């Protein structure tokens, strides 16, 4: 069954539009008749178990996997940041950011992007000297220097420590508010999804199993978190009595759903 998640309106065409997307590898069907719209400037989080189809969907949206014969509309101006920053170790930080830019203004544009992520002082450093957070900030600068209409984030903060991850959350929201691309972040972290997104989707066996819109302002979501977190975790197969992680670990409150 198809699920239309964000119908097109006359006021603003979506930046992403998928209709009946089905992806098969051999005899395995990874995505099943999927409909999805993402509005301009919308921030969407995608949750799901390993093998649910998240990576296949992201690669389709990034244009990394061909989608011949499918009804897929994605912008030409798009960028991806992965969990691994994927920096070229033989190029300095600014040169990694400037990859693919016209030579005449590459350094200027790279310096502007690095300033936005507070890395001006590391522009001439080598990637192997960067911390994990610095490497991810460089990857974000490289993505945003191209002014994408669609920014895809594939678990970009999963390998960072908790405090660095919090700082990166603040940074990505600041950059999103400044540039206003549509953002789709793939994550396994329910709390990260709730904190960052306008809309949270749960992908299960190639289908959208749950969609939750978050209307509360960022920074003012604590009142809605407990019930929302419970619903998202339930869709992922984890039953939590209270909906609060601090309470759930008190002793047997979390049970894997059958």
Coordinates of N, CA and C in Angstrom, one line a residue, residues 43-229:
X43 N 12.9 19.8 7.6 CA 13.9 18.9 8.3 C 13.2 17.6 8.7
X44 N 13.6 16.5 8.0 CA 13.0 15.2 8.2 C 14.1 14.3 8.8
X45 N 13.7 13.5 9.8 CA 14.5 12.4 10.3 C 13.9 11.1 9.9
X46 N 14.8 10.2 9.6 CA 14.4 8.8 9.2 C 15.0 7.8 10.1
X47 N 14.2 7.1 10.8 CA 14.6 6.0 11.7 C 14.3 4.7 11.1
X48 N 15.0 3.6 11.6 CA 14.7 2.3 11.2 C 15.8 1.3 11.6
X49 N 15.4 0.1 11.7 CA 16.4 -1.0 12.0 C 17.4 -1.1 10.8
X50 N 18.5 -1.7 11.1 CA 19.5 -2.1 10.0 C 18.7 -3.0 9.1
X51 N 18.8 -2.8 7.8 CA 18.1 -3.6 6.8 C 16.7 -3.2 6.5
X52 N 16.3 -2.0 7.0 CA 14.9 -1.6 6.8 C 14.8 -0.8 5.5
X53 N 15.9 -0.5 4.8 CA 15.8 0.2 3.6 C 16.3 1.7 3.6
X54 N 16.8 2.1 4.8 CA 17.2 3.5 5.0 C 18.3 3.9 4.0
X55 N 19.4 3.1 3.9 CA 20.5 3.4 3.1 C 20.1 3.4 1.6
X56 N 19.3 2.4 1.2 CA 18.8 2.4 -0.2 C 18.1 3.6 -0.5
X57 N 17.2 4.1 0.4 CA 16.4 5.3 0.1 C 17.4 6.5 0.0
X58 N 18.3 6.6 0.9 CA 19.2 7.7 0.9 C 20.1 7.7 -0.3
X59 N 20.6 6.6 -0.8 CA 21.4 6.5 -2.0 C 20.5 6.9 -3.2
X60 N 19.3 6.5 -3.2 CA 18.4 7.0 -4.3 C 18.2 8.5 -4.3
X61 N 18.0 9.1 -3.2 CA 17.8 10.5 -3.1 C 19.1 11.2 -3.4
X62 N 20.3 10.6 -3.1 CA 21.6 11.2 -3.4 C 21.9 11.1 -4.9
X63 N 21.2 10.3 -5.6 CA 21.5 10.0 -7.0 C 22.7 9.0 -7.2
X64 N 23.0 8.3 -6.1 CA 24.1 7.4 -6.2 C 23.7 6.0 -6.8
X65 N 22.4 5.7 -6.7 CA 21.9 4.5 -7.3 C 20.9 4.9 -8.4
X66 N 21.1 4.4 -9.6 CA 20.2 4.7 -10.7 C 18.7 4.3 -10.4
X67 N 17.8 5.1 -10.9 CA 16.4 4.9 -10.6 C 15.6 4.9 -11.9
X68 N 16.2 4.3 -13.0 CA 15.5 4.3 -14.3 C 14.1 3.6 -14.2
X69 N 13.1 4.2 -14.8 CA 11.8 3.7 -14.8 C 11.0 4.0 -13.6
X70 N 11.6 4.8 -12.6 CA 10.9 5.1 -11.4 C 10.5 6.6 -11.4
X71 N 9.4 6.9 -10.7 CA 8.9 8.2 -10.6 C 9.7 8.9 -9.4
X72 N 10.9 9.4 -9.7 CA 11.7 10.0 -8.7 C 12.1 11.4 -9.2
X73 N 11.8 12.4 -8.4 CA 12.2 13.8 -8.7 C 13.0 14.3 -7.5
X74 N 14.3 14.6 -7.8 CA 15.2 15.1 -6.8 C 16.0 16.3 -7.4
X75 N 16.4 17.3 -6.6 CA 17.1 18.4 -7.2 C 18.5 18.1 -7.6
X76 N 19.0 18.8 -8.6 CA 20.4 18.6 -9.0 C 21.3 19.2 -8.0
X77 N 20.9 20.2 -7.2 CA 21.8 20.7 -6.2 C 21.5 20.0 -4.9
X78 N 22.3 19.0 -4.6 CA 22.2 18.2 -3.4 C 23.6 17.8 -2.9
X79 N 23.6 17.5 -1.7 CA 24.9 17.1 -1.0 C 24.7 16.1 0.1
X80 N 25.7 15.3 0.4 CA 25.6 14.2 1.3 C 26.8 14.4 2.3
X81 N 26.5 14.2 3.6 CA 27.5 14.0 4.7 C 27.3 12.7 5.3
X82 N 28.4 11.9 5.4 CA 28.3 10.5 5.9 C 28.8 10.5 7.3
X83 N 28.6 9.3 8.0 CA 29.1 9.1 9.3 C 30.6 9.2 9.3
X84 N 31.3 8.7 8.3 CA 32.7 8.9 8.1 C 32.9 10.2 7.2
X85 N 33.7 11.1 7.7 CA 33.8 12.4 7.1 C 34.3 12.3 5.6
X86 N 35.1 11.2 5.3 CA 35.6 10.9 4.0 C 36.4 12.1 3.4
X87 N 37.3 12.5 4.2 CA 38.2 13.6 3.8 C 39.4 13.0 3.1
X88 N 40.0 13.6 2.1 CA 41.1 13.2 1.4 C 42.4 13.6 2.2
X89 N 43.1 12.6 2.7 CA 44.2 12.9 3.6 C 45.4 13.7 3.0
X90 N 45.5 13.7 1.7 CA 46.6 14.4 1.0 C 46.2 15.8 0.6
X91 N 45.0 16.2 1.0 CA 44.6 17.6 0.7 C 44.3 18.3 2.0
X92 N 44.7 19.6 2.1 CA 44.4 20.3 3.3 C 42.9 20.5 3.5
X93 N 42.6 21.0 4.7 CA 41.2 21.1 5.1 C 40.4 22.0 4.0
X94 N 41.0 23.1 3.7 CA 40.2 24.0 2.8 C 40.1 23.4 1.4
X95 N 41.1 22.6 1.0 CA 41.0 22.0 -0.3 C 40.0 20.9 -0.3
X96 N 39.8 20.2 0.8 CA 38.7 19.2 0.9 C 37.4 19.9 0.7
X97 N 37.2 21.0 1.4 CA 35.9 21.7 1.3 C 35.7 22.2 -0.2
X98 N 36.8 22.6 -0.9 CA 36.7 23.2 -2.2 C 36.6 22.2 -3.3
X99 N 36.6 20.9 -3.0 CA 36.6 19.8 -4.1 C 35.5 20.1 -5.1
X100 N 35.9 20.2 -6.3 CA 34.8 20.3 -7.4 C 34.4 21.7 -7.7
X101 N 34.9 22.7 -6.9 CA 34.5 24.1 -7.1 C 35.4 24.7 -8.2
X102 N 34.9 25.7 -8.9 CA 35.7 26.4 -9.9 C 37.0 27.0 -9.2
X103 N 38.1 26.9 -9.8 CA 39.4 27.2 -9.2 C 39.5 28.7 -8.8
X104 N 38.9 29.6 -9.6 CA 39.1 31.0 -9.4 C 38.6 31.5 -8.1
X105 N 37.5 30.9 -7.5 CA 37.0 31.4 -6.3 C 36.9 30.3 -5.2
X106 N 37.6 29.1 -5.5 CA 37.5 28.0 -4.6 C 38.0 28.3 -3.2
X107 N 39.1 28.9 -3.1 CA 39.6 29.2 -1.7 C 38.7 30.2 -0.9
X108 N 38.2 31.2 -1.6 CA 37.4 32.2 -1.0 C 36.1 31.5 -0.5
X109 N 35.5 30.7 -1.3 CA 34.2 30.0 -0.9 C 34.5 29.0 0.2
X110 N 35.6 28.3 0.1 CA 36.0 27.3 1.2 C 36.2 28.0 2.5
X111 N 36.8 29.2 2.5 CA 37.1 29.9 3.7 C 35.8 30.4 4.3
X112 N 34.9 30.9 3.5 CA 33.6 31.3 4.0 C 32.8 30.2 4.7
X113 N 32.8 29.0 4.0 CA 32.2 27.8 4.6 C 32.8 27.4 5.9
X114 N 34.1 27.4 6.0 CA 34.8 27.0 7.2 C 34.6 28.0 8.3
X115 N 34.4 29.2 8.0 CA 34.1 30.2 9.0 C 32.7 29.9 9.6
X116 N 31.8 29.4 8.8 CA 30.4 29.1 9.3 C 30.5 28.0 10.3
X117 N 31.4 27.1 10.2 CA 31.5 25.9 11.1 C 32.7 26.1 12.1
X118 N 33.1 27.4 12.2 CA 34.1 27.7 13.2 C 35.4 27.0 13.1
X119 N 35.9 26.8 11.8 CA 37.1 26.1 11.5 C 38.1 27.0 10.7
X120 N 38.0 28.3 10.8 CA 38.9 29.1 10.1 C 40.4 28.8 10.4
X121 N 40.6 28.6 11.7 CA 41.9 28.4 12.2 C 42.5 27.0 11.8
X122 N 41.7 26.1 11.2 CA 42.2 24.8 10.8 C 42.2 24.7 9.2
X123 N 42.0 25.8 8.5 CA 41.9 25.7 7.1 C 43.1 25.1 6.4
X124 N 44.3 25.3 6.9 CA 45.5 24.8 6.3 C 46.0 23.6 7.0
X125 N 45.2 23.0 7.9 CA 45.6 21.7 8.6 C 45.4 20.5 7.7
X126 N 46.1 19.4 8.0 CA 45.9 18.2 7.3 C 44.7 17.4 8.0
X127 N 43.9 16.7 7.3 CA 42.8 16.0 7.9 C 43.1 15.0 9.0
X128 N 44.3 14.4 9.0 CA 44.7 13.4 10.0 C 44.9 14.1 11.3
X129 N 45.1 15.4 11.4 CA 45.3 16.1 12.6 C 44.0 16.6 13.2
X130 N 42.8 16.4 12.6 CA 41.6 16.9 13.1 C 41.0 15.9 14.1
X131 N 40.2 16.5 15.1 CA 39.4 15.6 16.0 C 38.2 15.1 15.2
X132 N 37.5 14.2 15.8 CA 36.3 13.7 15.1 C 35.2 14.8 14.8
X133 N 35.0 15.7 15.8 CA 34.1 16.8 15.6 C 34.6 17.7 14.5
X134 N 35.9 18.0 14.5 CA 36.4 18.9 13.5 C 36.2 18.3 12.1
X135 N 36.5 17.0 12.0 CA 36.3 16.3 10.7 C 34.9 16.4 10.2
X136 N 33.9 16.2 11.1 CA 32.5 16.3 10.7 C 32.1 17.7 10.3
X137 N 32.7 18.7 11.0 CA 32.4 20.1 10.7 C 33.0 20.4 9.3
X138 N 34.1 19.8 9.0 CA 34.7 20.0 7.6 C 33.8 19.4 6.6
X139 N 33.3 18.2 6.9 CA 32.3 17.5 5.9 C 31.1 18.4 5.7
X140 N 30.6 19.0 6.8 CA 29.4 19.8 6.6 C 29.7 21.1 5.8
X141 N 30.9 21.7 6.0 CA 31.3 22.8 5.2 C 31.4 22.4 3.8
X142 N 31.9 21.3 3.5 CA 32.1 20.8 2.1 C 30.7 20.6 1.5
X143 N 29.7 20.1 2.2 CA 28.4 19.9 1.7 C 27.7 21.2 1.4
X144 N 27.8 22.2 2.4 CA 27.0 23.4 2.3 C 27.6 24.4 1.4
X145 N 28.9 24.3 1.1 CA 29.6 25.3 0.2 C 28.9 25.2 -1.2
X146 N 28.3 24.1 -1.5 CA 27.6 24.0 -2.8 C 26.2 24.5 -2.8
X147 N 25.7 25.1 -1.8 CA 24.4 25.6 -1.6 C 23.3 24.6 -2.1
X148 N 23.3 23.4 -1.5 CA 22.3 22.4 -1.9 C 20.9 22.8 -1.6
X149 N 20.0 22.3 -2.4 CA 18.5 22.4 -2.1 C 18.2 21.2 -1.2
X150 N 18.9 20.2 -1.3 CA 18.7 19.0 -0.5 C 20.0 18.5 0.2
X151 N 20.0 18.5 1.5 CA 21.1 18.0 2.3 C 20.8 16.7 2.9
X152 N 21.6 15.7 2.6 CA 21.3 14.3 3.1 C 22.4 14.0 4.2
X153 N 22.0 13.6 5.3 CA 22.9 13.3 6.4 C 22.8 11.8 6.9
X154 N 23.8 11.0 6.6 CA 23.8 9.6 6.9 C 24.5 9.3 8.2
X155 N 23.7 9.3 9.3 CA 24.3 9.1 10.7 C 25.6 9.9 10.9
X156 N 25.5 11.2 10.7 CA 26.8 12.0 10.7 C 27.4 12.1 12.1
X157 N 26.6 11.9 13.1 CA 27.1 12.2 14.5 C 27.3 10.9 15.3
X158 N 27.1 9.7 14.7 CA 27.0 8.5 15.4 C 28.3 8.1 16.1
X159 N 29.4 8.5 15.5 CA 30.8 8.1 16.0 C 31.3 9.2 17.0
X160 N 30.6 10.2 17.3 CA 31.1 11.3 18.2 C 30.7 11.1 19.6
X161 N 31.4 11.6 20.5 CA 31.1 11.5 21.9 C 29.9 12.4 22.2
X162 N 29.2 12.1 23.4 CA 27.9 12.8 23.6 C 28.0 14.3 23.6
X163 N 29.0 14.9 24.2 CA 29.1 16.3 24.3 C 29.4 16.9 22.9
X164 N 30.2 16.3 22.2 CA 30.5 16.8 20.8 C 29.2 16.7 20.0
X165 N 28.5 15.6 20.2 CA 27.2 15.4 19.4 C 26.3 16.5 19.7
X166 N 26.2 16.9 21.0 CA 25.2 18.0 21.3 C 25.7 19.3 20.6
X167 N 27.0 19.6 20.6 CA 27.4 20.8 19.9 C 27.1 20.7 18.4
X168 N 27.3 19.5 17.8 CA 27.0 19.4 16.4 C 25.5 19.5 16.1
X169 N 24.7 19.1 17.0 CA 23.2 19.4 16.8 C 22.9 20.9 16.7
X170 N 23.5 21.6 17.6 CA 23.3 23.1 17.6 C 23.8 23.7 16.3
X171 N 25.0 23.2 15.9 CA 25.6 23.7 14.6 C 24.7 23.4 13.4
X172 N 24.3 22.2 13.3 CA 23.5 21.8 12.1 C 22.2 22.6 12.1
X173 N 21.6 22.9 13.2 CA 20.4 23.7 13.2 C 20.7 25.1 12.8
X174 N 21.8 25.6 13.3 CA 22.2 27.0 12.9 C 22.4 27.1 11.4
X175 N 23.1 26.1 10.8 CA 23.4 26.1 9.4 C 22.1 25.9 8.6
X176 N 21.2 25.1 9.1 CA 19.9 24.9 8.4 C 19.1 26.1 8.4
X177 N 19.0 26.8 9.5 CA 18.3 28.1 9.6 C 18.9 29.2 8.7
X178 N 20.2 29.1 8.5 CA 20.9 30.1 7.7 C 20.6 29.8 6.2
X179 N 20.8 28.6 5.8 CA 20.8 28.2 4.3 C 19.4 27.7 3.9
X180 N 18.6 27.1 4.8 CA 17.3 26.6 4.5 C 17.2 25.5 3.4
X181 N 18.2 24.6 3.4 CA 18.0 23.4 2.5 C 16.9 22.5 3.1
X182 N 16.3 21.7 2.3 CA 15.6 20.5 2.8 C 16.6 19.6 3.4
X183 N 16.4 19.0 4.6 CA 17.3 18.1 5.2 C 16.6 16.8 5.5
X184 N 17.3 15.7 5.1 CA 16.9 14.3 5.6 C 18.1 13.7 6.3
X185 N 17.9 13.5 7.6 CA 18.9 12.8 8.4 C 18.5 11.4 8.7
X186 N 19.4 10.5 8.4 CA 19.2 9.1 8.8 C 19.9 8.9 10.1
X187 N 19.2 8.3 11.1 CA 19.7 8.1 12.4 C 19.1 6.9 13.1
X188 N 19.8 6.3 14.1 CA 19.2 5.3 14.9 C 18.8 5.9 16.3
X189 N 19.1 7.2 16.5 CA 18.9 7.8 17.8 C 17.5 8.6 17.8
X190 N 16.6 8.0 18.5 CA 15.3 8.6 18.6 C 15.3 10.0 19.2
X191 N 16.1 10.2 20.2 CA 16.2 11.5 20.8 C 16.7 12.5 19.9
X192 N 17.7 12.2 19.1 CA 18.3 13.1 18.1 C 17.2 13.4 17.1
X193 N 16.4 12.5 16.6 CA 15.4 12.7 15.7 C 14.4 13.7 16.2
X194 N 14.0 13.5 17.5 CA 13.0 14.4 18.1 C 13.5 15.8 18.3
X195 N 14.8 15.9 18.7 CA 15.4 17.2 18.9 C 15.5 18.1 17.6
X196 N 15.8 17.4 16.5 CA 16.2 18.1 15.3 C 15.1 18.3 14.3
X197 N 14.2 17.4 14.2 CA 13.3 17.3 13.0 C 12.0 18.0 13.1
X198 N 11.4 18.4 12.0 CA 10.0 18.8 11.9 C 9.1 17.6 11.8
X199 N 9.7 16.5 11.2 CA 8.9 15.3 10.9 C 9.8 14.1 11.1
X200 N 9.3 13.1 11.7 CA 10.1 11.9 11.9 C 9.3 10.7 11.2
X201 N 10.1 10.0 10.4 CA 9.5 8.8 9.8 C 10.2 7.5 10.3
X202 N 9.5 6.5 10.4 CA 10.0 5.2 10.8 C 9.9 4.3 9.6
X203 N 11.0 3.8 9.1 CA 11.0 2.9 7.9 C 11.1 1.4 8.4
X204 N 10.2 0.6 7.9 CA 10.3 -0.8 8.4 C 10.0 -1.7 7.2
X205 N 11.0 -2.6 6.8 CA 10.8 -3.5 5.7 C 10.4 -2.8 4.4
X206 N 11.0 -1.6 4.2 CA 10.9 -0.9 3.0 C 9.6 -0.1 2.9
X207 N 8.9 0.0 4.0 CA 7.6 0.8 4.0 C 7.7 1.8 5.2
X208 N 7.0 2.9 5.0 CA 6.9 3.9 6.1 C 5.8 3.3 7.1
X209 N 6.3 3.0 8.3 CA 5.5 2.4 9.3 C 4.8 3.4 10.2
X210 N 5.5 4.6 10.3 CA 5.0 5.6 11.2 C 5.5 7.0 10.7
X211 N 4.6 8.0 10.8 CA 5.0 9.4 10.5 C 4.6 10.2 11.7
X212 N 5.5 11.0 12.3 CA 5.1 11.9 13.4 C 5.6 13.3 13.0
X213 N 4.6 14.3 13.1 CA 5.0 15.7 12.9 C 5.2 16.3 14.3
X214 N 6.2 17.1 14.4 CA 6.5 17.8 15.6 C 6.3 19.3 15.5
X215 N 5.2 19.8 16.2 CA 4.9 21.2 16.0 C 5.5 22.0 17.1
X216 N 5.9 21.5 18.2 CA 6.6 22.2 19.2 C 7.9 22.9 18.8
X217 N 8.2 24.1 19.2 CA 9.4 24.7 18.9 C 10.6 23.9 19.4
X218 N 11.7 23.9 18.7 CA 12.9 23.3 19.2 C 13.4 24.0 20.4
X219 N 13.8 23.3 21.4 CA 14.1 23.8 22.7 C 13.0 23.9 23.7
X220 N 11.8 23.6 23.1 CA 10.6 23.6 24.0 C 9.7 22.3 23.8
X221 N 10.4 21.2 23.6 CA 9.7 20.0 23.3 C 9.6 19.0 24.4
X222 N 10.1 19.3 25.6 CA 10.1 18.4 26.7 C 8.7 17.9 27.0
X223 N 7.7 18.7 26.9 CA 6.3 18.3 27.2 C 5.8 17.2 26.3
X224 N 6.3 17.2 25.0 CA 5.8 16.2 24.1 C 6.7 15.0 24.0
X225 N 7.8 15.0 24.6 CA 8.9 14.0 24.3 C 8.5 12.6 24.8
X226 N 7.9 12.5 26.0 CA 7.7 11.2 26.5 C 6.7 10.4 25.7
X227 N 5.6 10.9 25.3 CA 4.6 10.1 24.5 C 5.1 9.9 23.1
X228 N 5.8 10.9 22.5 CA 6.3 10.8 21.2 C 7.4 9.7 21.1
X229 N 8.3 9.8 22.1 CA 9.4 8.8 22.2 C 8.8 7.4 22.3

